[in-house]
Every structure is written in C-alpha cells, then in structure tokens.
CSV table of C-alpha atoms in Angstrom, one decimal:
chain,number,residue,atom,x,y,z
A,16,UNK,CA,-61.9,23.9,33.0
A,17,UNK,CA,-58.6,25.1,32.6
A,18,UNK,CA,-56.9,22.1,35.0
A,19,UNK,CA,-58.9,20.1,32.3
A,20,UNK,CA,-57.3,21.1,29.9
A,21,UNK,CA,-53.8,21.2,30.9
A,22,UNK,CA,-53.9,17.5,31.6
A,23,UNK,CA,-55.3,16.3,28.3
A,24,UNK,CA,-52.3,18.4,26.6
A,25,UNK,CA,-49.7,17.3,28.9
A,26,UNK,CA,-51.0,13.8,30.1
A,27,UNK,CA,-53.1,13.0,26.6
A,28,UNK,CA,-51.7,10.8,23.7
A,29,UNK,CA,-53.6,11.0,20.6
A,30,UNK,CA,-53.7,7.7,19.3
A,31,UNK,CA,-55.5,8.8,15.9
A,32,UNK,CA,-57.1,11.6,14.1
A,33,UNK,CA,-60.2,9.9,16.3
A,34,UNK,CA,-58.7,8.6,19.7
A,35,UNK,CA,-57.7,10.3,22.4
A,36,UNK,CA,-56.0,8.7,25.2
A,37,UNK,CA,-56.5,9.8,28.6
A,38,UNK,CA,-55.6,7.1,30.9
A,39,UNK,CA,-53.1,8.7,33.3
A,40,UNK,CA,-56.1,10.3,34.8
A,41,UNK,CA,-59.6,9.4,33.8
A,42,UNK,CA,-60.0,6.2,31.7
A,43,UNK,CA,-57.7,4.1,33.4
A,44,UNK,CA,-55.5,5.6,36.4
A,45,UNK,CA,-58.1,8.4,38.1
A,46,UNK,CA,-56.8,11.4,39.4
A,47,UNK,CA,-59.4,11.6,42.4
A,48,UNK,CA,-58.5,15.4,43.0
A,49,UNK,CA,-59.1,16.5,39.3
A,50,UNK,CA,-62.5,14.2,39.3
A,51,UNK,CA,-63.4,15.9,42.7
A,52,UNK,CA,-63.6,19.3,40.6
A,53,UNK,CA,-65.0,18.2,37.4
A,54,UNK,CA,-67.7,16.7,39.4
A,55,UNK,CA,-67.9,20.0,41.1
A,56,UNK,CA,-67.7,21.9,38.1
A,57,UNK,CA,-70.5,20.1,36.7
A,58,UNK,CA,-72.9,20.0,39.7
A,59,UNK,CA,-72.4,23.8,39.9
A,60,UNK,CA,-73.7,24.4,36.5
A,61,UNK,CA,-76.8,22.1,37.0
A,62,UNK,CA,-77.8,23.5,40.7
A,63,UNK,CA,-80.4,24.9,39.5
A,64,UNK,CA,-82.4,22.1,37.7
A,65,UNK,CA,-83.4,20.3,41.0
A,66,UNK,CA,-81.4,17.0,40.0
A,67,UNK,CA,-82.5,14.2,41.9
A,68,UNK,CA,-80.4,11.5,40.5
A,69,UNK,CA,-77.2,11.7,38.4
A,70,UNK,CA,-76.5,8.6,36.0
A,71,UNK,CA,-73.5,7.4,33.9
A,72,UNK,CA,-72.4,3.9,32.6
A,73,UNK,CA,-69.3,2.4,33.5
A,74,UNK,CA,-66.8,2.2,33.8
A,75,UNK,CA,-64.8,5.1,33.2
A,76,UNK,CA,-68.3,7.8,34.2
A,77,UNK,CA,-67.8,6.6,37.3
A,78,UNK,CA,-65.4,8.7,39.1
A,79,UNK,CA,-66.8,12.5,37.5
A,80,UNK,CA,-70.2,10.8,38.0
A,81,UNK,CA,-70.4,10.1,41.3
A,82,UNK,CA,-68.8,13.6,42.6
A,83,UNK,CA,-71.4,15.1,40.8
A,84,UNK,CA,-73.7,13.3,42.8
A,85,UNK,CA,-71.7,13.7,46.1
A,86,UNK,CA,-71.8,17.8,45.6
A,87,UNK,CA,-75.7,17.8,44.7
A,88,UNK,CA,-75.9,15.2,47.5
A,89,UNK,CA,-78.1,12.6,45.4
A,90,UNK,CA,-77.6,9.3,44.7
A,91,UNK,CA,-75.5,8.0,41.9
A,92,UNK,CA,-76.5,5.1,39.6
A,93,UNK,CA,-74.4,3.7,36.7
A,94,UNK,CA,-75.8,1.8,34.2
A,95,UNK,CA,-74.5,-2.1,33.6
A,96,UNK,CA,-72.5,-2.8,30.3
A,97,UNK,CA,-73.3,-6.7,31.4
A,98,UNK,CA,-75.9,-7.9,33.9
A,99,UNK,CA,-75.2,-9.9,36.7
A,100,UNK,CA,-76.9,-12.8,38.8
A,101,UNK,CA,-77.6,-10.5,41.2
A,102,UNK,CA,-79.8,-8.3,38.8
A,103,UNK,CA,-83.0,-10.1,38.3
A,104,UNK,CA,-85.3,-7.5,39.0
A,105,UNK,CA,-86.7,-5.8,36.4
A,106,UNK,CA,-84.2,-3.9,34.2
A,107,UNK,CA,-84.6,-1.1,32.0
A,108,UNK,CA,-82.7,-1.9,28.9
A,109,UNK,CA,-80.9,-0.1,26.3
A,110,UNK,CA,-78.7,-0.8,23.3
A,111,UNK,CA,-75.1,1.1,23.1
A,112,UNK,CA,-72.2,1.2,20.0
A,113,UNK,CA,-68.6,1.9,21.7
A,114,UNK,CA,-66.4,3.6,19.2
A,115,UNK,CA,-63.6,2.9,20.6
A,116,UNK,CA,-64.4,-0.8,21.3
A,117,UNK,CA,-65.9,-1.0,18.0
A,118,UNK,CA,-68.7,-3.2,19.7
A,119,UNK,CA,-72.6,-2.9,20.8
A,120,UNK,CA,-73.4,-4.0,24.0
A,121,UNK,CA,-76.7,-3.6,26.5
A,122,UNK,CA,-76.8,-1.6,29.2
A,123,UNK,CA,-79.0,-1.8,32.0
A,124,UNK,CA,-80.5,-0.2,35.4
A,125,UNK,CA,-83.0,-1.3,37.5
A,126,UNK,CA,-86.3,-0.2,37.3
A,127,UNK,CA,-86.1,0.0,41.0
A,128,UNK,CA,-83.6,2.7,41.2
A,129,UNK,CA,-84.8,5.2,38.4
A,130,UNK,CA,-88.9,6.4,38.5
A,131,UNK,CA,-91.4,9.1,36.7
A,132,UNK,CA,-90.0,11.5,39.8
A,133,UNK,CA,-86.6,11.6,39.0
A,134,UNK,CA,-84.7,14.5,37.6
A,135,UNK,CA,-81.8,13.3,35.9
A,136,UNK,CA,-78.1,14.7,35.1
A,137,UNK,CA,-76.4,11.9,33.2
A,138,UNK,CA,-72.5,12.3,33.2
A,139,UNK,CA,-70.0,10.8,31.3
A,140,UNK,CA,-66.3,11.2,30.6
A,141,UNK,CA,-66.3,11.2,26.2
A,142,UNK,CA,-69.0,12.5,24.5
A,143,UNK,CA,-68.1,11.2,20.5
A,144,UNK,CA,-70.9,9.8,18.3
A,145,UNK,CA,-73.0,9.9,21.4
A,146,UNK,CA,-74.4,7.0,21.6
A,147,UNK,CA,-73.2,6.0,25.3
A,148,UNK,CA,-75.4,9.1,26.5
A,149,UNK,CA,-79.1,8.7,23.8
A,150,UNK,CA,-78.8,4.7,26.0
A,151,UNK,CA,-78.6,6.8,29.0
A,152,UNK,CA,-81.8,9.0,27.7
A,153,UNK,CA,-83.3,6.0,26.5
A,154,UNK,CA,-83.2,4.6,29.7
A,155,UNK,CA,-84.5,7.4,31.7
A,156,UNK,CA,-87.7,7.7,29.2
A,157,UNK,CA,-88.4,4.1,29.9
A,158,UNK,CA,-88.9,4.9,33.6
A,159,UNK,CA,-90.6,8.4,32.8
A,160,UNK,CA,-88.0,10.5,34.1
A,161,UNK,CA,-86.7,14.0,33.0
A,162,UNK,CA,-83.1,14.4,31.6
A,163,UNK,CA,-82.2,17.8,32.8
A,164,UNK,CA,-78.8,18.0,31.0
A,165,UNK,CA,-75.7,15.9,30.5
A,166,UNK,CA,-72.4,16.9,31.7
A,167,UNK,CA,-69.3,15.7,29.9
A,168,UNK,CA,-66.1,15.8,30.7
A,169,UNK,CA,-64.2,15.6,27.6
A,170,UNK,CA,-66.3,16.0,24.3
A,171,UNK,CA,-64.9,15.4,20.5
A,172,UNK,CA,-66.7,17.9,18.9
A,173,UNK,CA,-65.2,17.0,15.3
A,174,UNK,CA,-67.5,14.0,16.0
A,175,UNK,CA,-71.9,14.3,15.9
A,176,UNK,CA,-72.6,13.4,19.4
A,177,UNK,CA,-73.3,16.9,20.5
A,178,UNK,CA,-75.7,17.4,17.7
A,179,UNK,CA,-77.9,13.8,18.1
A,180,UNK,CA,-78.6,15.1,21.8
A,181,UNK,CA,-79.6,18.4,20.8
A,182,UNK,CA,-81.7,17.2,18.6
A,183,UNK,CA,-83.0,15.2,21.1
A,184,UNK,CA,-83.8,18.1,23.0
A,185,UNK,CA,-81.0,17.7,25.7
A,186,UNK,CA,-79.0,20.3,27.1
A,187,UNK,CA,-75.0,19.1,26.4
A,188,UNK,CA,-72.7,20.6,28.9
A,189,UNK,CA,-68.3,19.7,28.1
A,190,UNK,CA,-65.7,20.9,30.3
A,191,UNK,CA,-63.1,20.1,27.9
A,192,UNK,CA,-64.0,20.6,23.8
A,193,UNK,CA,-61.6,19.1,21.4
A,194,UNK,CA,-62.1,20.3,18.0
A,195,UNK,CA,-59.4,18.1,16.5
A,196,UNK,CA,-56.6,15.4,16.8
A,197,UNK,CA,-54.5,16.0,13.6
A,198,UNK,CA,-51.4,15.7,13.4
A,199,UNK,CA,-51.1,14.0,17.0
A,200,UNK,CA,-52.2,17.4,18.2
A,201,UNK,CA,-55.2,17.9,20.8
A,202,UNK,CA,-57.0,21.6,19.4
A,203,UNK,CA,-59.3,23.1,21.9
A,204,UNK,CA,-62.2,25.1,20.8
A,205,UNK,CA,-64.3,26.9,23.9
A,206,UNK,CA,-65.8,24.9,26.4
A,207,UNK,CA,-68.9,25.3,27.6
A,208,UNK,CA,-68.2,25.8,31.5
C-alpha cells in the first residue's frame, strides 16, 4: 500500500536499528481513514478464503483488525493481554514475548467466541519475531479452528517472524515490508499486497 508507505516515511521515527515508531497513526494516535483502507486492503486479499472470524490482540490490532472484519462483515475478537473479572468462562490461553516491551505475558479468548467452524484471518499491526501472531495460532488450534492467513500491516522483515509462520504453514500477508532501519532510515523491500 502505497498510502502505507508514505506515512511510515514521513510520520515514522526509527528509534533503533530494531524499533520503529509509528504512533502518529497506528500505535498510539489512529488515523481511522488510513486503518479503514488497510483493513480494506486486507479483507480484499482474503475474500476468497471464506473467513468467518478475524482475530488480533490488543491493543494497537485493533483498529486494522476490526475494518477487516467490518468489510468481510464478520465479527471481530481481540485477544486479552490481561484477563478481567468479567472473563470467567472458559478461556483459551496462550503465552506471548513483546519485543518491544521486552516482557511475556498471556493472552486470552474465550472459548465461547472462537469454535472447530471458524475460519480465521488474524490481523495485526507489527509482524517482528512473530510471536504476537504463533499465540494467535495457538489459540485458534486450541478451539479447532482454521487459520486461513494473517494480514499485517507493517512487517520487519530483517526480523524471523515471517519465517516461524511459514513454517507453521500459515499464509503471511504485509502491506508495508521494511527490510531495514539503519542509519535512522526506514528501507522498503516489496510488499506483498
């Protein structure tokens, strides 16, 4: 996506050779307009896999996440990074690393919302190490659903996500694919869609 890409190289702040900074329109402030087409974008590209429930985790999936679901007109569910009083149901459980919060934490759906007839496109705004999106998987296999693809907005493809969810036999869709951060410089290679 071309829009994509003009806002990580004028709006973007590379923080490190690692970290990109994007929160003057995704992780932080959202640009609704620019989500409304990535989740578009995204939707368009899966049409054809019958998706019957898109899931991210929060915070920042949200917004791409649920226009996704909005466009394939399917309900959106976002996994939990903490669980709540309200969740006490049970909960299909998965453990996640956060580069850039250098932490692990559990993430969570209920079993309620996700089932062996679901069709899944999980969407999420980085795709790094990948760990954020293998929970995601793990968390659909534990209800016996099918991951159809995930959509990603921004992917570091310096990084090994891409291949751990390959390997897992995953089709990885980026809008935007950053080959590198050196030199506080964001290099593109081709994106996918």
């Amino acid at each position: 996506m071309e829009e994509l890409v003009r806002r990580i190289q004028h709006d973007g702040n590379v923080l490190s050779e690692g970290v990109l900074k994007v929160d003057r329109f995704i992780t932080h402030q959202v640009d609704p307009e620019l989500m409304e087409k990535i989740g578009a974008r995204l939707a368009e590209v899966f049409a054809d896999k019958k998706i019957t429930k898109v899931v991210t985790i929060e915070a920042s999936g949200i917004a791409p996440a649920i226009y996704a679901a909005q466009t394939l007109n399917v309900p959106m569910i976002f996994a939990r990074k903490a669980k709540s009083l309200t969740m006490d149901e049970e909960l299909l459980t998965s453990s996640v690393y956060s580069f850039t919060k250098q932490l692990a934490s559990t993430i969570s759906i209920s079993r309620k919302f996700l089932n062996e007839e679901d069709h899944v496109l999980i969407v999420d705004d980085f795709l790094a190490n990948g760990q954020a999106a293998k929970g995601l998987i793990e968390l659909c296999q534990q209800a016996g659903a099918e991951v159809e693809g995930i959509g990603i907005v921004i992917e570091k493809s310096f990084q090994m996500g891409r291949q751990l969810l390959e390997d897992m036999g995953v089709p990885v869709v980026s809008l935007a694919r950053i080959d590198s951060l050196d030199d506080g410089k964001v290099s593109f290679k081709e994106a996918d869609a």
